[in-house]
XYZ file of C-alpha atoms in Angstrom:
603
model
C -81.307 -8.298 -41.270
C -78.282 -8.790 -42.931
C -76.722 -6.188 -43.975
C -76.514 -6.486 -47.868
C -72.586 -6.393 -48.590
C -72.212 -9.825 -45.969
C -74.962 -11.308 -47.504
C -73.896 -10.433 -51.938
C -69.623 -11.265 -50.333
C -71.474 -14.576 -48.782
C -73.485 -15.483 -52.389
C -70.410 -14.712 -54.586
C -68.116 -17.109 -52.104
C -70.904 -19.738 -52.336
C -70.956 -19.368 -56.341
C -67.284 -19.685 -57.049
C -66.743 -22.267 -54.522
C -69.540 -24.253 -56.013
C -67.624 -27.310 -57.637
C -64.879 -27.536 -55.267
C -67.504 -27.525 -52.141
C -69.587 -30.349 -53.716
C -66.502 -32.459 -54.680
C -66.071 -32.112 -50.567
C -69.328 -32.616 -49.570
C -69.454 -35.723 -50.939
C -66.334 -37.033 -50.060
C -67.622 -36.775 -46.549
C -70.879 -38.285 -46.885
C -69.532 -41.191 -48.481
C -67.540 -40.887 -45.022
C -70.081 -40.608 -42.684
C -72.117 -42.931 -43.990
C -69.487 -45.777 -43.402
C -70.755 -45.093 -39.527
C -68.328 -45.559 -36.787
C -65.134 -46.762 -37.508
C -63.871 -48.937 -34.692
C -66.381 -50.785 -35.107
C -64.918 -51.731 -38.557
C -61.457 -53.002 -37.898
C -60.213 -56.584 -37.409
C -59.254 -57.735 -34.019
C -55.143 -57.058 -34.105
C -55.916 -53.609 -35.437
C -58.455 -52.944 -32.236
C -56.460 -54.745 -29.830
C -53.063 -52.583 -30.747
C -54.977 -49.641 -30.815
C -56.331 -50.358 -26.908
C -53.500 -51.944 -25.598
C -51.957 -48.956 -24.260
C -55.457 -47.520 -22.740
C -54.806 -48.581 -19.415
C -57.897 -48.335 -17.165
C -60.041 -47.484 -20.681
C -58.458 -51.229 -22.445
C -61.987 -52.988 -21.831
C -64.342 -50.425 -21.985
C -62.709 -49.820 -25.834
C -62.657 -53.666 -26.599
C -66.814 -54.401 -25.600
C -68.498 -50.929 -25.419
C -70.463 -49.069 -28.196
C -69.561 -45.753 -26.429
C -67.608 -42.710 -28.124
C -64.278 -42.670 -28.283
C -62.494 -39.627 -28.509
C -59.329 -39.045 -30.468
C -56.633 -35.882 -28.756
C -54.693 -34.017 -31.303
C -52.331 -31.748 -29.263
C -49.505 -29.478 -29.783
C -48.580 -29.605 -25.701
C -44.389 -28.806 -25.067
C -43.332 -26.933 -22.239
C -40.811 -24.347 -23.796
C -43.607 -22.220 -24.954
C -45.866 -20.594 -22.606
C -49.158 -20.306 -24.820
C -48.706 -24.563 -25.284
C -47.484 -25.859 -21.964
C -50.958 -25.385 -19.937
C -51.848 -28.295 -22.821
C -49.973 -30.501 -20.304
C -53.053 -31.473 -17.321
C -55.144 -31.416 -20.368
C -55.304 -35.104 -21.354
C -56.138 -36.583 -18.111
C -58.638 -34.167 -17.372
C -60.131 -34.751 -20.674
C -60.092 -39.265 -20.198
C -61.385 -38.120 -16.706
C -64.025 -36.240 -18.028
C -64.812 -38.558 -21.096
C -64.892 -41.856 -18.380
C -67.916 -39.885 -15.936
C -69.572 -39.585 -19.276
C -69.218 -43.272 -19.591
C -66.722 -43.056 -22.714
C -63.271 -42.836 -23.991
C -60.845 -40.360 -24.940
C -57.048 -41.371 -26.399
C -53.976 -39.129 -27.485
C -53.657 -39.200 -30.957
C -50.850 -37.674 -32.169
C -48.931 -34.393 -31.000
C -47.909 -32.303 -33.679
C -45.503 -29.364 -33.483
C -45.528 -25.817 -32.557
C -43.375 -22.830 -32.459
C -43.514 -19.170 -31.583
C -42.216 -16.878 -34.119
C -41.777 -14.831 -31.024
C -38.313 -16.992 -30.247
C -37.378 -17.293 -33.947
C -37.941 -13.849 -35.120
C -35.401 -12.976 -37.211
C -33.434 -15.919 -37.130
C -32.756 -18.611 -39.472
C -35.584 -20.807 -38.108
C -38.279 -18.660 -39.717
C -38.147 -19.562 -42.601
C -39.937 -22.521 -41.270
C -42.847 -20.787 -39.537
C -44.867 -20.522 -42.268
C -44.632 -24.340 -43.755
C -44.465 -26.130 -40.294
C -48.634 -24.962 -40.807
C -48.940 -27.521 -43.517
C -46.320 -29.963 -41.237
C -49.031 -29.825 -38.552
C -52.080 -30.430 -41.032
C -50.262 -33.448 -41.981
C -49.209 -34.874 -38.595
C -52.552 -34.432 -37.394
C -53.538 -36.546 -40.312
C -51.313 -39.041 -39.652
C -52.751 -38.760 -35.667
C -56.244 -39.489 -37.047
C -55.397 -41.973 -39.254
C -55.960 -44.834 -37.783
C -59.711 -44.091 -37.668
C -60.598 -45.164 -34.572
C -62.039 -41.866 -33.289
C -66.107 -40.540 -32.660
C -64.742 -37.513 -32.794
C -61.464 -35.004 -32.247
C -60.822 -32.554 -29.816
C -57.960 -30.149 -31.356
C -55.844 -28.429 -28.405
C -53.785 -25.783 -30.333
C -53.249 -22.050 -29.868
C -50.510 -19.950 -31.667
C -49.812 -19.156 -35.294
C -49.328 -21.875 -37.568
C -51.261 -24.418 -35.496
C -55.084 -23.290 -34.881
C -54.667 -22.639 -38.925
C -53.108 -26.166 -39.719
C -55.836 -27.311 -36.922
C -58.400 -26.260 -39.021
C -57.216 -27.895 -42.696
C -57.190 -31.403 -40.363
C -60.618 -30.462 -39.176
C -62.015 -29.751 -42.338
C -59.812 -32.838 -44.273
C -61.669 -35.748 -41.781
C -64.978 -33.567 -42.105
C -66.735 -36.663 -41.731
C -66.231 -36.202 -37.486
C -67.106 -33.446 -35.335
C -64.135 -31.699 -34.505
C -64.227 -29.521 -30.832
C -60.688 -27.061 -30.270
C -60.012 -26.841 -26.744
C -57.787 -23.117 -25.724
C -55.805 -22.906 -23.105
C -55.805 -19.277 -22.757
C -53.483 -15.908 -22.468
C -51.163 -15.214 -19.607
C -51.830 -13.009 -16.970
C -51.138 -9.378 -18.063
C -47.333 -8.002 -18.074
C -45.323 -4.546 -18.772
C -47.705 -2.805 -20.876
C -47.569 -3.503 -24.282
C -46.337 -0.419 -25.412
C -44.194 -0.028 -22.304
C -42.573 -2.431 -23.900
C -42.803 -1.117 -27.663
C -41.267 1.438 -26.358
C -38.144 0.371 -24.740
C -37.798 -2.269 -27.950
C -37.258 1.402 -29.635
C -34.825 2.511 -27.512
C -33.165 -0.521 -27.876
C -32.821 0.221 -31.774
C -31.073 4.065 -31.704
C -28.459 2.232 -28.733
C -30.590 4.858 -25.593
C -30.936 1.278 -24.091
C -28.566 -1.807 -23.353
C -29.039 -5.782 -24.379
C -29.830 -5.983 -19.748
C -32.771 -3.359 -19.985
C -34.314 -5.368 -23.350
C -34.126 -8.429 -21.816
C -35.518 -7.142 -18.441
C -38.718 -5.337 -20.454
C -39.247 -8.370 -22.582
C -39.148 -10.940 -19.376
C -41.536 -8.210 -17.521
C -44.133 -8.499 -20.332
C -43.681 -12.557 -21.484
C -43.827 -13.481 -17.759
C -46.424 -16.235 -17.119
C -47.895 -19.359 -19.028
C -50.720 -18.679 -22.246
C -50.300 -16.840 -25.128
C -48.406 -13.181 -25.063
C -51.374 -10.227 -24.206
C -51.364 -8.395 -27.419
C -53.304 -9.499 -30.297
C -51.292 -10.970 -32.856
C -51.670 -13.741 -34.554
C -52.278 -15.879 -31.785
C -55.525 -14.516 -29.859
C -56.768 -13.176 -33.300
C -56.688 -16.803 -33.563
C -58.776 -17.799 -30.595
C -61.089 -15.396 -31.965
C -61.758 -17.101 -34.717
C -62.451 -19.911 -33.775
C -65.233 -18.442 -31.113
C -66.509 -16.606 -34.348
C -66.292 -19.900 -36.278
C -68.557 -21.606 -33.828
C -65.256 -24.040 -32.675
C -65.204 -23.178 -29.479
C -67.271 -23.160 -26.358
C -68.722 -19.706 -26.622
C -66.586 -17.672 -24.226
C -64.324 -19.507 -23.624
C -61.250 -17.856 -26.092
C -59.724 -15.913 -23.620
C -60.267 -16.996 -19.837
C -56.447 -17.402 -18.159
C -54.327 -20.977 -18.079
C -54.298 -22.841 -14.520
C -57.819 -20.820 -12.997
C -61.185 -23.409 -12.534
C -63.301 -21.720 -15.298
C -60.505 -22.566 -17.313
C -60.950 -26.171 -16.231
C -64.522 -26.309 -15.956
C -64.778 -25.296 -19.971
C -62.181 -27.642 -21.107
C -64.322 -30.237 -19.295
C -67.304 -28.909 -20.851
C -65.781 -28.912 -24.080
C -65.259 -32.716 -22.966
C -68.690 -32.820 -22.826
C -70.033 -31.436 -25.559
C -67.951 -33.461 -28.135
C -69.141 -35.946 -27.157
C -72.918 -35.486 -27.805
C -72.873 -33.783 -31.185
C -70.813 -37.561 -31.672
C -72.964 -39.897 -34.036
C -76.481 -40.078 -32.427
C -79.415 -37.429 -32.541
C -76.797 -34.359 -32.123
C -74.353 -35.119 -34.829
C -72.839 -32.496 -35.572
C -69.404 -33.428 -37.808
C -66.907 -30.718 -38.903
C -67.737 -30.073 -42.277
C -71.072 -28.993 -41.609
C -69.529 -26.365 -39.600
C -66.635 -25.171 -41.780
C -69.159 -23.881 -44.468
C -68.426 -20.014 -47.039
C -71.330 -18.566 -44.033
C -68.397 -19.999 -41.153
C -65.413 -18.528 -43.246
C -67.380 -15.107 -43.825
C -68.520 -14.424 -39.923
C -64.218 -15.470 -39.201
C -63.221 -12.498 -41.560
C -66.017 -10.103 -40.129
C -64.914 -10.960 -36.930
C -61.244 -10.294 -37.744
C -61.930 -6.874 -39.331
C -64.143 -5.881 -36.311
C -61.424 -6.801 -34.125
C -58.578 -5.173 -36.194
C -56.463 -8.901 -36.050
C -53.761 -10.145 -37.973
C -52.486 -10.442 -41.564
C -51.265 -13.973 -40.712
C -55.475 -14.779 -41.386
C -55.060 -12.995 -43.979
C -52.868 -16.212 -45.348
C -54.060 -18.718 -42.968
C -57.787 -18.440 -43.543
C -58.081 -18.932 -47.794
C -55.973 -22.324 -47.094
C -58.511 -22.915 -44.191
C -61.315 -22.614 -45.809
C -59.624 -24.690 -49.604
C -59.845 -27.719 -47.085
C -63.293 -26.963 -46.855
C -63.952 -26.662 -50.706
C -64.375 -23.047 -50.028
C -62.670 -20.895 -52.112
C -61.270 -17.203 -50.683
C -59.760 -14.516 -52.335
C -58.278 -10.921 -51.183
C -61.367 -9.157 -52.933
C -63.597 -10.842 -50.265
C -61.582 -9.454 -46.942
C -61.330 -5.928 -48.823
C -65.312 -6.113 -49.105
C -66.087 -7.353 -45.824
C -63.785 -4.631 -44.284
C -65.113 -1.614 -46.094
C -68.768 -2.821 -44.045
C -67.421 -3.716 -41.036
C -66.517 -1.010 -38.471
C -63.695 -1.257 -35.773
C -65.641 -2.401 -32.389
C -62.052 -3.268 -30.368
C -58.692 -1.219 -29.761
C -56.163 -4.068 -28.442
C -52.790 -3.240 -28.444
C -50.671 -2.490 -31.475
C -54.494 -0.674 -32.645
C -54.839 0.198 -28.777
C -53.391 -0.152 -25.295
C -55.450 -2.434 -24.121
C -54.306 -5.775 -23.434
C -56.787 -9.389 -24.437
C -57.372 -9.664 -20.790
C -58.776 -5.898 -20.581
C -60.684 -6.838 -23.413
C -62.105 -9.782 -22.575
C -62.713 -7.887 -19.378
C -64.775 -4.814 -21.348
C -66.835 -7.287 -22.702
C -64.642 -9.115 -25.017
C -65.932 -11.458 -27.860
C -69.688 -12.008 -26.577
C -70.320 -8.192 -26.535
C -69.256 -8.253 -30.411
C -71.144 -10.813 -31.682
C -74.178 -9.768 -30.030
C -73.847 -7.091 -31.931
C -72.723 -7.894 -34.749
C -75.674 -10.488 -34.816
C -77.796 -7.093 -33.965
C -76.646 -5.066 -36.718
C -76.996 -8.131 -39.542
C -73.277 -7.705 -39.686
C -72.520 -11.724 -39.079
C -74.559 -15.319 -40.203
C -76.212 -16.113 -36.910
C -77.722 -19.143 -38.346
C -74.866 -21.697 -38.721
C -73.818 -24.365 -37.210
C -71.234 -24.413 -34.090
C -70.660 -26.497 -32.074
C -72.918 -25.331 -29.737
C -76.251 -24.172 -31.940
C -75.862 -21.542 -33.832
C -74.085 -18.140 -33.350
C -76.633 -16.579 -30.889
C -75.045 -19.164 -28.299
C -71.813 -17.127 -28.744
C -73.588 -13.762 -27.836
C -72.480 -14.992 -23.769
C -70.250 -15.281 -21.320
C -68.929 -18.327 -19.351
C -69.208 -17.833 -15.638
C -68.701 -21.158 -12.924
C -71.391 -22.639 -11.430
C -69.790 -24.261 -8.470
C -67.576 -27.240 -11.083
C -69.616 -26.563 -14.092
C -70.230 -23.870 -16.601
C -72.949 -21.590 -16.960
C -73.460 -19.061 -19.703
C -75.409 -15.831 -18.989
C -76.243 -12.847 -22.012
C -72.530 -11.278 -22.741
C -73.092 -7.453 -21.205
C -75.303 -5.102 -24.040
C -72.959 -1.966 -22.700
C -69.272 -1.540 -22.720
C -66.911 -2.491 -19.589
C -65.097 -0.115 -21.115
C -65.426 2.598 -24.184
C -61.930 2.725 -24.977
C -61.707 -0.817 -25.536
C -64.483 -2.124 -27.311
C -68.021 0.228 -28.972
C -70.892 -1.084 -30.301
C -71.044 -0.877 -34.193
C -73.443 2.466 -34.198
C -70.175 3.778 -32.586
C -67.576 2.562 -33.593
C -63.626 3.496 -33.765
C -63.750 3.389 -37.417
C -66.228 3.126 -39.894
C -64.583 0.323 -41.864
C -62.844 -2.779 -40.798
C -58.694 -3.058 -40.421
C -57.094 -4.488 -43.523
C -57.239 -3.254 -46.822
C -56.587 -4.972 -50.259
C -54.092 -3.009 -52.467
C -53.534 -3.360 -56.152
C -51.499 -2.035 -59.105
C -48.333 -2.501 -61.151
C -46.729 -3.936 -58.652
C -48.931 -6.589 -57.846
C -51.849 -7.967 -55.728
C -50.827 -7.151 -51.604
C -52.892 -6.391 -48.692
C -52.344 -3.728 -45.805
C -53.238 -3.613 -42.100
C -54.295 -0.073 -41.607
C -56.360 -0.444 -38.405
C -52.948 0.824 -36.641
C -52.110 3.392 -39.334
C -52.760 7.219 -38.617
C -55.325 8.590 -41.037
C -52.607 10.953 -41.882
C -50.204 8.099 -42.840
C -52.621 5.784 -45.194
C -51.509 7.803 -48.744
C -47.032 7.867 -49.164
C -46.123 8.770 -52.003
C -41.249 8.000 -51.647
C -38.697 6.825 -53.288
C -38.175 3.289 -53.277
C -35.011 1.740 -51.072
C -34.808 -2.039 -52.704
C -32.987 -4.639 -50.082
C -33.216 -8.595 -49.898
C -33.414 -9.215 -46.496
C -34.325 -7.788 -43.079
C -30.530 -7.513 -41.724
C -29.533 -5.166 -44.788
C -32.211 -2.465 -43.454
C -31.069 -2.930 -39.959
C -27.200 -1.923 -41.233
C -28.308 0.785 -43.322
C -30.530 2.340 -40.494
C -27.432 1.937 -38.175
C -25.266 3.479 -40.865
C -27.867 6.566 -40.671
C -28.709 6.054 -44.720
C -32.376 7.001 -44.108
C -32.277 10.808 -44.014
C -35.329 11.043 -46.055
C -38.837 10.184 -47.135
C -38.225 6.522 -47.661
C -40.314 3.198 -49.094
C -38.307 0.773 -47.908
C -39.262 -2.491 -50.294
C -37.941 -6.095 -49.039
C -37.772 -9.007 -51.810
C -37.369 -12.362 -52.428
C -38.867 -13.173 -48.759
C -41.763 -14.836 -49.640
C -42.448 -18.566 -50.195
C -40.946 -19.493 -52.811
C -37.662 -18.304 -51.946
C -37.855 -18.680 -48.339
C -40.321 -20.096 -46.564
C -41.904 -16.003 -46.488
C -40.509 -15.462 -42.534
C -41.691 -12.564 -40.596
C -39.894 -9.242 -41.394
C -41.691 -8.312 -37.530
C -37.691 -7.108 -36.894
C -38.423 -4.035 -38.896
C -41.016 -2.791 -36.968
C -38.493 -1.031 -33.965
C -37.157 0.684 -36.882
C -38.849 1.843 -39.438
C -40.769 2.600 -36.363
C -37.929 5.503 -35.144
C -37.454 6.632 -38.683
C -41.355 7.886 -38.486
C -41.214 9.153 -34.957
C -37.937 11.154 -36.796
C -40.835 12.980 -38.808
C -39.848 10.647 -41.593
C -42.961 9.579 -44.026
C -41.778 5.804 -44.262
C -43.850 2.788 -45.988
C -42.635 -0.982 -46.184
C -43.799 -2.778 -49.227
C -42.929 -6.506 -49.182
C -43.771 -10.369 -50.308
C -42.977 -11.363 -47.768
C -44.940 -11.599 -43.887
C -45.603 -9.221 -40.974
C -47.384 -10.589 -37.619
C -50.338 -9.413 -36.527
C -47.791 -6.993 -34.248
C -47.371 -5.443 -37.590
C -47.922 -1.227 -35.883
C -48.611 1.923 -37.199
C -46.137 2.179 -39.993
C -48.301 1.817 -43.355
C -46.323 -1.905 -44.935
C -47.581 -3.463 -47.853
C -47.174 -7.139 -47.578
C -47.732 -10.488 -48.767
C -47.386 -8.953 -52.136
C -47.597 -11.310 -55.252
C -46.631 -12.934 -57.421
C -43.139 -13.059 -55.045
C -40.474 -11.799 -56.497
C -38.558 -15.171 -56.525
C -41.867 -16.203 -59.220
C -41.057 -13.227 -61.495
C -43.582 -10.551 -59.501
C -43.182 -7.127 -60.247
C -41.791 -6.649 -57.185
C -38.599 -7.813 -58.945
C -38.270 -4.648 -60.723
C -37.906 -2.273 -58.687
C -35.534 -0.156 -58.425
C -33.684 2.275 -56.244
C -35.191 5.814 -56.689
C -38.195 4.571 -58.032
C -40.699 6.511 -57.323
C -43.965 4.559 -55.095
C -47.056 5.773 -54.299
C -49.248 3.164 -51.575
C -52.476 4.884 -51.314
C -54.411 2.642 -48.565
C -57.494 4.889 -49.363
C -57.993 4.050 -52.595
C -56.461 0.439 -52.767
C -54.038 1.183 -55.189
C -50.362 0.498 -54.922
C -47.735 2.013 -57.965
C -44.307 2.435 -59.314
C -44.917 6.092 -61.491
C -41.389 5.906 -62.751
C -41.586 5.505 -66.272
C -40.444 2.724 -67.652
C -40.893 0.210 -64.815
C -42.667 -2.573 -66.593
C -40.354 -2.670 -69.414
C -37.254 -3.835 -67.271
C -36.492 -7.675 -66.615
C -37.086 -8.816 -63.474
C -33.964 -9.057 -60.996
C -32.876 -12.754 -60.161
C -31.617 -13.414 -56.788
C -29.196 -15.918 -55.343
C -30.969 -18.613 -53.486
C -28.961 -21.338 -52.620
C -28.305 -20.074 -49.015
C -32.019 -20.411 -48.093
C -32.122 -24.367 -48.866
C -29.560 -25.097 -46.155
C -29.403 -25.297 -42.252
C -32.071 -25.351 -39.052
C -33.612 -28.114 -41.435
C -34.886 -25.765 -44.115
C -33.545 -28.997 -46.307
C -36.193 -30.539 -45.396
C -38.958 -28.308 -46.916
C -36.795 -27.631 -50.495
C -40.070 -29.731 -51.971
C -42.842 -27.428 -50.527
C -40.409 -23.878 -51.058
C -41.092 -25.858 -55.267
C -44.022 -26.519 -54.809
C -46.161 -23.982 -52.896
C -49.234 -21.962 -53.950
C -49.032 -17.783 -54.273
C -49.764 -16.084 -51.269
C -53.295 -14.929 -52.384
C -54.634 -19.103 -52.073
C -53.000 -19.210 -48.373
C -49.367 -19.891 -49.627
C -50.313 -23.597 -49.208
C -47.947 -26.787 -51.015
C -50.413 -28.585 -50.419
C -54.099 -27.055 -51.787
C -52.412 -24.686 -54.139
C -55.406 -23.113 -56.001
C -56.447 -25.854 -58.693
C -59.579 -27.064 -56.593
C -61.810 -24.233 -58.480
């Protein structure tokens, strides 16, 4: 039986989204009613579409079997995307074996926040999600595909591809992951070296050696950041094959899962098993995704991305939904930075199949949803190799390591990893799953900065000698594209380790790697929009209370001040920022997903 709070939140989302969802479904149904589009193209159009198809040219021109469009984020610079190099050839071969065809429809950009952390390029990061959605739309605009295969893994790539899949909701969508790299230097050891470098105890050579030992091969980073939270999300929302998220690249099982994904995509093209993406991406699927986020202690970035993905499918999510679901879903996993294990250890301990089985049994997620393989019940399974094919077996009912995963009845904490914050500073969110309970309430004077480098400079100058709430503003989407401020984590961690009570408040982002320092992030309205955070002054007494969800400036006269304005002209040029000025001008608030494409007027 479904948990009453899960049911109540779902019904609230359905009611709130009724108008937008009805309009979305009407448009999707109209596109579905026209049938597969390839046959409607003129002869010249078809000839252009098939001219480069090589051995598949005649099958495309003369046959009526499905044609799969591949949208890929492949590049060979980034470890998470490099494995996709071999996917198109494998996909085409499997499609031919099934009497069908596949074509690479197009590529989408894939940038790495790990490379751009603290650099100018990070100011393009969030908006790259919307560029990816647009690029995927261009790739599919030729309208010659019966289903789409999306090859994407990391931070903005999966959300952008889901936005595109929703927009092309009249055709099926199957997401094919690449998997995490094998385990390297343990994440806690890497973090310890970073902190020593921040204090000058080790040099850059030692830091580089640690980083290279941690990030050492193809696949996603092994900590539970945004990339791996994305992979969890695709499984919890029924867009991956069961058990496929955390299988390492370049292994026989990984290749067999990719091949099976192609077969499944063909099975759900127009016909008896037709499953368009619009039928998968409904309110219940997004609720399941949020449940997964809370149960695993996933990335705060998804609090931005999920509302944007949902809006593309006519579903309206709010911070209340995240907060209320978090209050109902126990934290079942401890994966770094919320624990010592990495995602490979998590997968070996039972992983997503174990968690989904227990969540369904406990009534904490919807089982009766549409997925690419049927219902969510199929995801309480693990994938194994049987010859060169995949077979699915029931996921273990007992945790293989109760320091990593536990059932809801014996969870690590009774509530999920995220909490909404609200008060006279606006609205924000905090990730509490890695924060010690004694640090869930911080009351201290403010120290205000307009960029993270100034915080680091103050730290190096020894200016932090008392309890402090660091306020870093003009980091929102309108100001500079809302870069991640993950570079502040080592500095603030050192201050906390010195015995100070510290916290961060910002209208910017922290990544899924944000850790043990309490951080109120995504503050909205942002400073560049005249939000309350622009009124804070050095010395203001602030109370951050994650237990009650309150975030208040306690200093008298705060609300009567005029908001500070900042000169943001330096954010307008360099490393491509000139091309994103329209995005900064038209972006919606963080609470609605911070998208320039879906600004929140569709309620």
